[in-house]
XYZ file of C-alpha atoms in Angstrom:
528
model
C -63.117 -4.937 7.378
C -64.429 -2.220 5.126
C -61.342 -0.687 5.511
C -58.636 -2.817 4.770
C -58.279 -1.974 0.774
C -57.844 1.515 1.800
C -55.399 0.578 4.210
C -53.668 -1.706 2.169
C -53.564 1.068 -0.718
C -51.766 3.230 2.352
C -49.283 0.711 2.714
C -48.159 0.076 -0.567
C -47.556 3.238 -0.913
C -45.316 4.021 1.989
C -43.587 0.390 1.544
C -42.913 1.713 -2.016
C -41.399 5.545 -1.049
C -38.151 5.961 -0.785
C -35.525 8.841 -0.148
C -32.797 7.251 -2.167
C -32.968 8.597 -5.479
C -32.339 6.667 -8.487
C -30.227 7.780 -11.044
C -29.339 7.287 -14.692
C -26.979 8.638 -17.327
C -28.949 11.880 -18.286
C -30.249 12.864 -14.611
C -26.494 12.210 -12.901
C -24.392 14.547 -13.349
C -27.242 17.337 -12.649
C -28.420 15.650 -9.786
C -24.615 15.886 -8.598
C -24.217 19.586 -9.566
C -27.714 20.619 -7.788
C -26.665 19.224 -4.605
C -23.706 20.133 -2.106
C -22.847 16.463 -0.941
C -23.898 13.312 -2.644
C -23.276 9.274 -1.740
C -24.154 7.214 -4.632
C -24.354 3.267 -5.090
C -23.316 2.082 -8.074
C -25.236 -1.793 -7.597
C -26.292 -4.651 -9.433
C -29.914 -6.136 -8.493
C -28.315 -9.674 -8.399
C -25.262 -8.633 -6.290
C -25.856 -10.559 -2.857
C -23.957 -7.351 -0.590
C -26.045 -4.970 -2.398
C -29.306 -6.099 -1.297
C -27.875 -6.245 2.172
C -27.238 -2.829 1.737
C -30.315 -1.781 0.362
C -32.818 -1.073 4.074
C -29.460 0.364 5.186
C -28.866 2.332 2.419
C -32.985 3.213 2.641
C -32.542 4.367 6.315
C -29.429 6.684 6.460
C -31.096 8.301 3.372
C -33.955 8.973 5.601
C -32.201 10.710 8.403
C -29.363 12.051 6.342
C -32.415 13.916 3.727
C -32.820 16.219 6.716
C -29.507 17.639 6.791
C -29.753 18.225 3.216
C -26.977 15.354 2.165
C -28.740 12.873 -0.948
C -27.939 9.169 -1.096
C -28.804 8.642 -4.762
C -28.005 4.682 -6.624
C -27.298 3.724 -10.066
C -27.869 0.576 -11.456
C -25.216 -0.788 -13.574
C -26.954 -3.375 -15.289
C -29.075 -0.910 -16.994
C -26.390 2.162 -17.133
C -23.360 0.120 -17.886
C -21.597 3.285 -19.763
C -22.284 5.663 -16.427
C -20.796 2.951 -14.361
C -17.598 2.564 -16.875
C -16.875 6.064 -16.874
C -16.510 6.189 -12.777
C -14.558 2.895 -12.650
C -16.554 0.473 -11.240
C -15.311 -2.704 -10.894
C -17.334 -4.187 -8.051
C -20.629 -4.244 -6.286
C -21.557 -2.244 -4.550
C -19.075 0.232 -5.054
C -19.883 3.617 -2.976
C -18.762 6.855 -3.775
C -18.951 10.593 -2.093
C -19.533 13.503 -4.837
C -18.606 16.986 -4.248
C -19.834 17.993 -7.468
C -19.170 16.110 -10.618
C -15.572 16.793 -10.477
C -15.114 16.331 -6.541
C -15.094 12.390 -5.708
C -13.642 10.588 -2.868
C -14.394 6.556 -2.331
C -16.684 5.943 0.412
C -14.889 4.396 3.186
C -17.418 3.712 5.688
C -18.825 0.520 6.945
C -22.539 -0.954 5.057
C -24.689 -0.190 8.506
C -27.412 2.478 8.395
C -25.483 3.993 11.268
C -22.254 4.019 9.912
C -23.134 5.799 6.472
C -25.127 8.505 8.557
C -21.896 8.656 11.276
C -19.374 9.286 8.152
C -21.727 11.540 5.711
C -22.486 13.944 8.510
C -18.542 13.966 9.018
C -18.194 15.205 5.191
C -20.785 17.806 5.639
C -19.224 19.540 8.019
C -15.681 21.095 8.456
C -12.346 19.626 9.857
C -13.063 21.302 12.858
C -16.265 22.837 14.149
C -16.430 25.786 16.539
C -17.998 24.967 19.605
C -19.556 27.134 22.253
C -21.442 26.943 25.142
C -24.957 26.726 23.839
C -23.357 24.083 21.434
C -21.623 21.958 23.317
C -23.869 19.885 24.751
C -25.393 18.916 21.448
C -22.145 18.322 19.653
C -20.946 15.886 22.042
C -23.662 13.404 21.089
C -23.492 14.156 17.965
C -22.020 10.523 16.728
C -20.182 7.873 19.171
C -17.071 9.792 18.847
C -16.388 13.300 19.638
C -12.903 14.963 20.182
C -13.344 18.346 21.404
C -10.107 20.780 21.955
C -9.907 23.152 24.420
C -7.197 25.961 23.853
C -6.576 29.852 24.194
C -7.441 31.987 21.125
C -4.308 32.780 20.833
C -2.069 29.226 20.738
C -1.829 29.021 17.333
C 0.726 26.118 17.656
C -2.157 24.014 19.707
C -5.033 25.115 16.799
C -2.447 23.904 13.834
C -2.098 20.582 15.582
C -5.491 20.042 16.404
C -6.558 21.202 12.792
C -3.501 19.044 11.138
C -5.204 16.009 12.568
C -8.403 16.344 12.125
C -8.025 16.721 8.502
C -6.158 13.272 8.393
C -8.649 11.716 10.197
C -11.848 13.548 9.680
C -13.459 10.665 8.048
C -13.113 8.553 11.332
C -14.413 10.968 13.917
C -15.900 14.911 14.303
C -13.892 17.362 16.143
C -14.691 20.585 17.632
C -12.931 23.375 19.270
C -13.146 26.358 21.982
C -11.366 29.068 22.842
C -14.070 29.882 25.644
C -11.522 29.201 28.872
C -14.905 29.470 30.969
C -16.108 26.480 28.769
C -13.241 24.901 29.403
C -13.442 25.006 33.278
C -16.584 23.874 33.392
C -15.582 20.905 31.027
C -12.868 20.713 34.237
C -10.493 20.848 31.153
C -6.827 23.118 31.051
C -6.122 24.709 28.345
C -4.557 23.163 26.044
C -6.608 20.388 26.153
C -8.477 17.351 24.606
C -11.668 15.186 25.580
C -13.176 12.017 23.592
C -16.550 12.278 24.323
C -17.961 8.976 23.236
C -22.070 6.895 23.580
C -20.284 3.643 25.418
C -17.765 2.434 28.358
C -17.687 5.734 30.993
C -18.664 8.220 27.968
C -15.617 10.060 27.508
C -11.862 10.046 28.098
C -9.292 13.262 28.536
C -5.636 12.952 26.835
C -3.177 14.113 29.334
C -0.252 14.027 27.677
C 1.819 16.690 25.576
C -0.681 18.381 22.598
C 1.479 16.652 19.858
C -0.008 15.138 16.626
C 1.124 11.401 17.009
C 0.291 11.744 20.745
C -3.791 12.778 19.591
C -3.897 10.201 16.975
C -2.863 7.313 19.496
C -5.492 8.806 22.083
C -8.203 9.060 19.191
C -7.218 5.417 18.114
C -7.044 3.855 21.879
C -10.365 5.983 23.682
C -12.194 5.248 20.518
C -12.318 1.702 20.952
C -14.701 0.084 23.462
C -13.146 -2.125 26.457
C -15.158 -4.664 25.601
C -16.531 -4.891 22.063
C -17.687 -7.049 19.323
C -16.083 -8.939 16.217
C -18.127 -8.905 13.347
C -18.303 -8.137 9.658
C -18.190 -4.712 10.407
C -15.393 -4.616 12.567
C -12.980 -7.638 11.988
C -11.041 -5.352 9.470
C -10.610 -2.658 12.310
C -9.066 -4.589 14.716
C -6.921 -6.761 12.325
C -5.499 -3.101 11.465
C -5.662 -1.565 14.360
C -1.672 -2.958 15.677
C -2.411 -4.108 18.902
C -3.225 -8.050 19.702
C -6.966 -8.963 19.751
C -8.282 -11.143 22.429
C -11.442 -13.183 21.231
C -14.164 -14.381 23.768
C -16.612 -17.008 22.158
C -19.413 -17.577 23.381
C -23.023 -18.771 21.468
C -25.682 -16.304 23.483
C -26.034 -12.553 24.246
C -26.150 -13.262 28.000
C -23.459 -15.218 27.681
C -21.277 -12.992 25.826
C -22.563 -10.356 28.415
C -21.715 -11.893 31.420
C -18.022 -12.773 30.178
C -17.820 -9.367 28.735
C -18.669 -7.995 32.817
C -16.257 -10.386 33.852
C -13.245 -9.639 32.173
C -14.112 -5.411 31.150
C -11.568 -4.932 34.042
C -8.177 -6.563 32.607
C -9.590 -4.700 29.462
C -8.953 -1.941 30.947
C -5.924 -2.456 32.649
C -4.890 -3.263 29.409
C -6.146 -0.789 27.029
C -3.823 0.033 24.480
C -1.909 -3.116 25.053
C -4.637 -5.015 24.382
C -8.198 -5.219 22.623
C -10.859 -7.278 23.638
C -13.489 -8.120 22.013
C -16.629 -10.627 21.989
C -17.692 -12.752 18.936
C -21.030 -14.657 18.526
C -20.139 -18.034 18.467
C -23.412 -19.526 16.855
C -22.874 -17.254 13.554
C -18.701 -17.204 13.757
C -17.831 -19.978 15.487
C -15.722 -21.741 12.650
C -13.732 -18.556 13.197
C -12.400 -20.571 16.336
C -10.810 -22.724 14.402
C -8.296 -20.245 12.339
C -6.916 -19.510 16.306
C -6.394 -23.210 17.037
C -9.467 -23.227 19.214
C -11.414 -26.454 18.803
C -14.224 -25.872 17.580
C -17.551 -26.386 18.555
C -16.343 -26.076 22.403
C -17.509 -22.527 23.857
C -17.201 -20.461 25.632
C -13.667 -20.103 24.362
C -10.941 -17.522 24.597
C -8.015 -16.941 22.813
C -5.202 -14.134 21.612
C -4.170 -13.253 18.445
C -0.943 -11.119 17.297
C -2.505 -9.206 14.810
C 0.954 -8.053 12.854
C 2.183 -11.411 12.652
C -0.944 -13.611 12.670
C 0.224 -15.660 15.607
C -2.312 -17.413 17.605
C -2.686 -17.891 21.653
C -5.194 -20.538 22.256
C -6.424 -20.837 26.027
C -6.920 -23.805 27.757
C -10.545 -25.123 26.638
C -11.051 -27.526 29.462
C -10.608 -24.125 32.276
C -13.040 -21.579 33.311
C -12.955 -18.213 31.688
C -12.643 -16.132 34.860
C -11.197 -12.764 35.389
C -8.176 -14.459 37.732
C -7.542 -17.304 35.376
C -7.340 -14.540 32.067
C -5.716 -12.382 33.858
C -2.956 -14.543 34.552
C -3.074 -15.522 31.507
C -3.051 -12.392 29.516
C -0.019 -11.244 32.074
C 2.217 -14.326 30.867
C 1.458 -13.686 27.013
C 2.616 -9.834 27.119
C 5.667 -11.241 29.592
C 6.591 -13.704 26.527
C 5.966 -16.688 28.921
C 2.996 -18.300 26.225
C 4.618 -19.786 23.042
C 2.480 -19.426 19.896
C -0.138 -22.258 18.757
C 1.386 -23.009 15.074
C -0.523 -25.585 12.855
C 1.641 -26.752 10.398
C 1.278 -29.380 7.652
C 4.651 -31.894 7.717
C 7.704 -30.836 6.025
C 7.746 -32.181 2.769
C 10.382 -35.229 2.301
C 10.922 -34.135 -1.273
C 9.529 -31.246 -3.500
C 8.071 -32.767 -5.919
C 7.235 -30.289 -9.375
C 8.158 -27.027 -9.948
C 6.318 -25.025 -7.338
C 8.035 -25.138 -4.221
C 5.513 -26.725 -1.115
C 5.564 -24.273 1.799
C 4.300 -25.388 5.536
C 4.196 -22.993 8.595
C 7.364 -25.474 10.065
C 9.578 -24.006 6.771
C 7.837 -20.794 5.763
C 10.446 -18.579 7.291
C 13.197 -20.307 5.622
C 11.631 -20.699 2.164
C 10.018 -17.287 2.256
C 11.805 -14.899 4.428
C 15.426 -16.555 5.393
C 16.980 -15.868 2.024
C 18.237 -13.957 -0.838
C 15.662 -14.756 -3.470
C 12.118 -13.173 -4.797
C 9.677 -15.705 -3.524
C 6.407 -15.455 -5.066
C 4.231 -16.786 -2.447
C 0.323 -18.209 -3.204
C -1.901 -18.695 -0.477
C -5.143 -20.777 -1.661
C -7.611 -23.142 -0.244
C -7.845 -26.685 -1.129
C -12.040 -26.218 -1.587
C -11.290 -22.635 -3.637
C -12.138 -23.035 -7.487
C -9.923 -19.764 -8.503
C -7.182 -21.946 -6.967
C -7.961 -24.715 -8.909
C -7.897 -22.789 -11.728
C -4.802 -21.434 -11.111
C -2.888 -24.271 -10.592
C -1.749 -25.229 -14.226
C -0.751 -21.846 -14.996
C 1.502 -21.619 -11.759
C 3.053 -25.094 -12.615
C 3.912 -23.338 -15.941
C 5.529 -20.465 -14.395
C 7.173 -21.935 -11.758
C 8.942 -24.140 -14.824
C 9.978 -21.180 -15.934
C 12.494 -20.426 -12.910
C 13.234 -24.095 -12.884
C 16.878 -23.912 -14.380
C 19.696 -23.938 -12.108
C 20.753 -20.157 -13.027
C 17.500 -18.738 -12.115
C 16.088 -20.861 -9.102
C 18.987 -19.701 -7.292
C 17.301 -15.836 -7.523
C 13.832 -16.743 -7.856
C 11.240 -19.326 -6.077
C 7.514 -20.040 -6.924
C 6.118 -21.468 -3.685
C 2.167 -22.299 -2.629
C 1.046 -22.864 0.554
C -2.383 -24.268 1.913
C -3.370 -21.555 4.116
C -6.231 -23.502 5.893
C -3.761 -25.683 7.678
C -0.627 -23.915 7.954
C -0.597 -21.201 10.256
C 1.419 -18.046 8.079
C 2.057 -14.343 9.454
C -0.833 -12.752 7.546
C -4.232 -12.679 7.452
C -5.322 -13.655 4.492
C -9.050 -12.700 3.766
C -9.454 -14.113 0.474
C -7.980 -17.059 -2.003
C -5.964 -17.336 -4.035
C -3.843 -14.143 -2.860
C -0.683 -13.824 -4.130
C 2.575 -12.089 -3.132
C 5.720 -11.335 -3.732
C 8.557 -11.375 -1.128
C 10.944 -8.972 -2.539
C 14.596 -9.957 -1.118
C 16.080 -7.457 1.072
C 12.482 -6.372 1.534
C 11.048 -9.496 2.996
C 9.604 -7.361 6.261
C 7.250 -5.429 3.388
C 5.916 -7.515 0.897
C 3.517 -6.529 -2.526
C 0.429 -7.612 -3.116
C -0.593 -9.095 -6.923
C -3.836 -7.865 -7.965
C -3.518 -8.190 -12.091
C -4.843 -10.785 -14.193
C -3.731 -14.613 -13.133
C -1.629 -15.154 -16.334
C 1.627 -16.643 -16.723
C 3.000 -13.407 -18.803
C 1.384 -11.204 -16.133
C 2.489 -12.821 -13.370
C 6.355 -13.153 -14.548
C 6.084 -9.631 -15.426
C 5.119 -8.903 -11.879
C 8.319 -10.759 -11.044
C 10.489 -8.866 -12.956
C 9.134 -5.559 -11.728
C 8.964 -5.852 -8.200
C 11.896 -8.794 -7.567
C 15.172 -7.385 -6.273
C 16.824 -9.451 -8.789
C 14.681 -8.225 -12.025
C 14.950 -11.667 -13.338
C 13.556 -12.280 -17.087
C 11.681 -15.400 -17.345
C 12.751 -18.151 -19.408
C 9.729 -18.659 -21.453
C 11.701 -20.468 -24.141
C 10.721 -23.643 -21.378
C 6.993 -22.708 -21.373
C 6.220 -25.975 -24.005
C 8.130 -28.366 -22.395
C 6.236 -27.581 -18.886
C 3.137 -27.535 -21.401
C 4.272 -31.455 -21.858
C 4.408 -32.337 -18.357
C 0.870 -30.582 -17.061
C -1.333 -32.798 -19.287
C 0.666 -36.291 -18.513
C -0.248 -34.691 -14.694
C -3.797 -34.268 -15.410
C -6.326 -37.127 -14.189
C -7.418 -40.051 -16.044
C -10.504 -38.357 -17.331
C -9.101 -35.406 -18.908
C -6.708 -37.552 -20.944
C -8.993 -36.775 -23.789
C -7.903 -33.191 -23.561
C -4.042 -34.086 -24.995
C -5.401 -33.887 -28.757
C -7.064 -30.946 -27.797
C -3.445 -29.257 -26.468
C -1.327 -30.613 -29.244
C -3.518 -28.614 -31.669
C -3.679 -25.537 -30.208
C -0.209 -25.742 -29.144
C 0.193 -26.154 -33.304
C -2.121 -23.413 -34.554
C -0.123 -20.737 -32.175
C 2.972 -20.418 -33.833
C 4.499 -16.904 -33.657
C 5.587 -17.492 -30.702
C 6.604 -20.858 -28.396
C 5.428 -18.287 -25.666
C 1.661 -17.692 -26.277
C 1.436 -21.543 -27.898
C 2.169 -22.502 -24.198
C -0.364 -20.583 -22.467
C -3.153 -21.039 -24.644
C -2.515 -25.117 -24.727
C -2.688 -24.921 -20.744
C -5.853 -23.637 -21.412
C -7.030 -25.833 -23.483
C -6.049 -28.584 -20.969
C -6.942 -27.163 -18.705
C -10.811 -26.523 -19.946
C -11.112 -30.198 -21.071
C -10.488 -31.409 -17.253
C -13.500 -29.025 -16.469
C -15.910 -30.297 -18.703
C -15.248 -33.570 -17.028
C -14.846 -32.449 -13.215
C -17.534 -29.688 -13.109
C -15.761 -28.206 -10.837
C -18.848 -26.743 -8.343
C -16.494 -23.401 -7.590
């Protein structure tokens, strides 16, 4: 017992060391200029995903400090003029420094192994020179190793290689050899290409002609496990990576195991056609629910069209075997399995200015015209939405005449129960369906005012239609007689500030929504 303070002391001390150094406005930008290769954080102490981040963050800077690359963080709380001057907006925003004048935004995933995968990727060229006392190391050096194998002499082969490893050098290392002896022994001809990768059989050789979009579509495919795992890490991957996803649900590790065993070979009769992938049920399993899966029933499986957000329940009374999937994975690529589609019911009548779209109409309100449809996808439960909602009554009025709701439609729908072709990861998101460009619609990302908002319109419609704000007070009228019977208090409220803004019947109409608007929240409380 005599030695516990001691120990204690030893403790503290190594609980409180840390290779992440901490920055501020006067030590940055030498810090940055001392070192080759820097990631910083820029974080907030409160910000929930930053203290994920944080024994993440603490253990790539660990193994990363002895290849010389420094994780440093700032804390923008306490340097708020640092933070400004490299555009942060959000926490935790990650960026890689070449010097102060050198930055690129840190693409990587938050995982300890991830940052140390894609710095050590930045610190070393497109393509690294590989010989035969290298080899073996380089090939484990991350999951995912391309390694090309050509003469000294084929420059076209070296250009190629090197063309797409600079594209897509944040994503994996790649090495090359002119060494034919290397090459035979890698039972490689030259030209040729190997993924070496730490899962499935360990690597993969492309066989087909050494052409650019050939490589990346090996790199893509090979570089993908048969059988992985949705997650936070990797739901964005597959939802981009073009191909469907196949989901298997199930609530254990052995579980998820064993089904994973059972169906690894249709993965890979299917790879490339096909990902599959397991997700823990227990942690995701409301996830179930957004591919028409009942929830709560697992082990489930399911497919989902990735480019079009279509969904492919299976059967949740039948076995998940690899004869019943099988047949059932052949008959959705045949186009023998019609898409799940949850719809609301068509509305009888539209009833206000913002046009009510279901999954059952979506294509003919959205896509099956010649009009700009402004399109918001929100959640019932999502305050922002709620928010929202006056404003896009307003602006919707706005289109409302006969002259300009034959070029221009405001629509909403309720993306929780209405199936619609994409994947919408956050509410309210808002966009704009261009005509003649329905197949490629834009994103809004500015500030959720009326002004804004028709300005987008104009901008980005086909038509370049110019709103008709002169209508903005009379929709002003209509919101607060819509407003419930506890925020009829709030009328006085509008009529006044309506009356104070007077230079124009524009602004007096968005600032008297406001006003409304703010009344029926000091009554609601809205919780969001």
């Amino acid at each position: 017992m005599r030695y516990s303070v001691p120990i204690c002391g030893l403790l503290a001390a190594v609980a409180l060391a840390s290779d992440v150094h901490e920055l501020t406005k006067d030590t940055f930008k030498g810090f940055v200029e001392e070192n080759d290769l820097v990631l910083a954080e820029f974080f907030a102490p409160w910000c929930g995903h930053c203290k994920a981040l944080a024994p993440e963050y603490e253990v790539a800077a660990t193994t990363l400090k002895e290849k010389d690359i420094a994780l440093a963080k700032i804390d923008c709380t306490e340097q708020q003029d640092l933070c400004q001057e490299y555009g942060v907006e959000g926490y935790p925003t990650l960026k890689v420094f070449r010097g102060p004048e050198s930055i690129t935004p840190y693409t990587g995933q938050r995982k300890a192994d991830a940052i140390i995968s894609y710095m050590t990727k930045q610190n070393l060229p497109a393509v690294s020179e590989v010989n035969k006392d290298t080899i073996a190391e380089f090939k484990t050096a991350d999951k995912v190793v391309l390694v090309a194998y050509f003469a000294a002499d084929d420059k076209v082969s070296n250009e190629t290689f090197t063309a797409v490893a600079n594209g897509l050098r944040d994503n994996y290392l790649f090495g090359a050899t002119s060494d034919a002896a290397l090459a035979k022994a890698e039972g490689v001809e030259q030209p040729g290409l190997v993924l070496y990768k730490s899962f499935d059989d360990g690597k993969d050789v492309f066989t087909e002609k050494f052409d650019k979009e050939a490589i990346e579509s090996f790199a893509k495919v090979s570089s993908t496990p048969l059988v992985g795992e949705v997650g936070p890490e990797t739901y964005s991957g597959y939802m981009a990576a073009g191909i469907p996803l196949a989901y298997i649900f199930a609530e254990t590790q052995e579980e998820r195991d064993t089904l994973a065993k059972e169906l690894k070979p249709l993965a890979q009769k299917h790879k490339g056609a096909i990902n599959f992938a397991t997700i823990d049920a227990k942690s995701f399993g409301q996830h179930a629910g957004n591919l028409n899966l009942e929830a709560g029933k697992f082990p489930a499986f399911a497919i989902q069209k990735t480019d079009k957000n279509q969904k492919f329940p299976y059967d949740q009374e039948k076995a998940i075997t690899e004869k019943d999937i099988g047949q059932f994975v052949e008959d959705f690529i045949a186009g023998k399995v019609e898409p799940s589609i949850k719809s609301d019911p068509i509305p009888e009548t539209q009833e206000g200015p913002v046009t009510v779209v279901v999954a059952k109409n979506y294509d003919d309100i959205v896509i099956n015209n010649d009009k700009d449809v402004l399109v918001e996808f929100y959640a019932p439960w999502c305050g922002h939405c709620k928010a929202l909602a006056p404003k896009y009554e307003e602006l919707a009025a706005l289109y409302s005449s006969p002259e300009l709701s034959k070029l221009v439609t405001v629509a909403k729908v309720d993306a929780t129960t209405n199936d619609v072709p994409d994947e919408i990861q956050g509410f309210p998101t808002i966009k704009l369906f261009a005509a003649g460009k329905k197949d490629s619609p834009i994103d809004y990302s500015g500030s959720r005012t009326i002004e804004d908002l028709a300005q987008f319109i104009k901008e980005n419609g086909s038509h370049k239609v110019e709103a008709a704000f002169e209508k903005a007070a009379e929709v002003v009228e209509e919101v607060v007689e819509d407003l419930p019977e506890q925020a009829k208090a709030a009328t006085e409220k509008v009529a006044e500030k309506a009356e104070e803004v007077t230079e124009s019947v524009k602004s007096a109409a968005s600032e008297a929504t406001e006003a409304a608007k703010e009344a029926v929240t000091e009554e609601e409380h809205d919780e969001l």
